[in-house]
Amino acid sequence: MEPTSSNAQSLMVAGVVSFYMAAALVMVFVNKAVMNSTPELPLLFLLNQLVLAVILLHVSALFTKKVEIPKLDLKTAKKLTPVILVNVIGLVFNILCLRGVEASFFQIARGLVLPLTIAVSSIVTRTVPARRVFLAAGVVTLGFLLGVTPQTLTDLQWRAAPSAIAIIYGVLSSLFIAVHAVLIKSSLPHAHNSTIQLAYWQNLGSALFLAPFILVQGEYGTLLGLMNRQELNGSVFIWGSIITGVFGFLLCVAGLLSIKVTSPITHMFSSAARSVIQTLLGVWIFKDLLTSNRALSILIIALGTMYYTWIKSAASAPPKQAVHHTDIEKAENALARQSEGGGTTLKN
């Protein structure tokens, strides 16, 4: 019985990890394909994903009681406003970053997620991380700096080099992911400690906040102009919105399953494997330029992240320190299970 049970558990873990990796990769590459096709409509594209996520949650609630749609009330909305605002701002910077960089470079542009999460969590908890945590953050930061540093001045390098504003978008996206991850802990009680209810509030609230900015930004007018001039690749935009909306929703489910059946180490190693696959697919599908700097950067960021995960798993900390580490782990779970390609919500 025991070997059979162990094999079943192993198959379940492998299935969940594979499902998560596949959904995350689909999100990145379909998002990138739409941004390549219609770079003028990033916010409208994001709005479509958010609205579809809300619709899918309502549909899911019809078939299972595990998906509970929260009752909307102003008091709860006010309490959740900070986490919703941080969520939508982070998503906007995320999609703008992806629009401006190659798919294989996207993970480098957002390479400061771990160091910024550690920093934000340390500020909030008013504690100082252990030296080895500092070392892990330093390794990841080194990998980021290596990746954004130009390697040569050849014409090919200059054409493929991301703009400074795209890298800034990546850093800001990382910062808001870190802040959002820390805010989740204080926000969950207002959503009855339900990740599904919090996801619903965030998707709905983000859509409501985003809609008027799209109007001010003029994307509705841009859409009409592209349609009138027949310059809109409607099939790519519409199908891209549907696919990323559905896979963003599935990624939420995969993240929840991953929390239950996998360990942080399993998740981080799968993230490292996904980084390699994402790089290779970026080179193959979009003909991304893979320099030695970028390859080494991705490797260093992955190693630093895995080292951090090993520290958190191996350390037997005293009670006070353990509380601090738990806060950071919660933040890491939230950011690690986010839709890496500019998905619908950041969630734990």
CSV table of N, CA and C in Angstrom, one decimal, residues 86 112-113 116 120 170-180:
chain,number,residue,atom,x,y,z
A,86,VAL,N,-2.4,48.1,-5.5
A,86,VAL,CA,-1.1,47.6,-5.7
A,86,VAL,C,-1.1,46.5,-6.8
A,112,LEU,N,14.6,41.3,-9.9
A,112,LEU,CA,14.7,41.9,-8.6
A,112,LEU,C,13.6,41.5,-7.7
A,113,VAL,N,12.7,40.6,-8.1
A,113,VAL,CA,11.5,40.3,-7.3
A,113,VAL,C,11.9,39.8,-5.9
A,116,LEU,N,13.7,42.5,-3.6
A,116,LEU,CA,12.8,43.5,-3.2
A,116,LEU,C,11.7,42.9,-2.2
A,120,VAL,N,11.2,44.5,1.4
A,120,VAL,CA,9.9,45.0,1.8
A,120,VAL,C,9.4,44.3,3.1
A,170,GLY,N,10.1,46.9,-15.5
A,170,GLY,CA,10.4,45.6,-14.9
A,170,GLY,C,10.7,45.7,-13.4
A,171,VAL,N,11.5,46.7,-13.1
A,171,VAL,CA,11.9,46.9,-11.7
A,171,VAL,C,10.7,47.4,-10.8
A,172,LEU,N,9.9,48.3,-11.4
A,172,LEU,CA,8.6,48.7,-10.7
A,172,LEU,C,7.6,47.6,-10.6
A,173,SER,N,7.6,46.7,-11.6
A,173,SER,CA,6.7,45.5,-11.5
A,173,SER,C,7.1,44.7,-10.3
A,174,SER,N,8.5,44.4,-10.2
A,174,SER,CA,9.0,43.6,-9.1
A,174,SER,C,8.7,44.2,-7.8
A,175,LEU,N,8.8,45.6,-7.7
A,175,LEU,CA,8.5,46.3,-6.4
A,175,LEU,C,7.1,46.1,-6.0
A,176,PHE,N,6.2,46.3,-7.0
A,176,PHE,CA,4.8,46.1,-6.6
A,176,PHE,C,4.4,44.7,-6.3
A,177,ILE,N,5.0,43.7,-7.0
A,177,ILE,CA,4.8,42.3,-6.6
A,177,ILE,C,5.2,42.1,-5.2
A,178,ALA,N,6.4,42.7,-4.8
A,178,ALA,CA,6.9,42.5,-3.4
A,178,ALA,C,5.9,43.1,-2.4
A,179,VAL,N,5.5,44.3,-2.7
A,179,VAL,CA,4.5,45.0,-1.8
A,179,VAL,C,3.2,44.3,-1.7
A,180,HIS,N,2.7,43.8,-2.8
A,180,HIS,CA,1.5,43.1,-2.9
A,180,HIS,C,1.6,41.8,-2.1
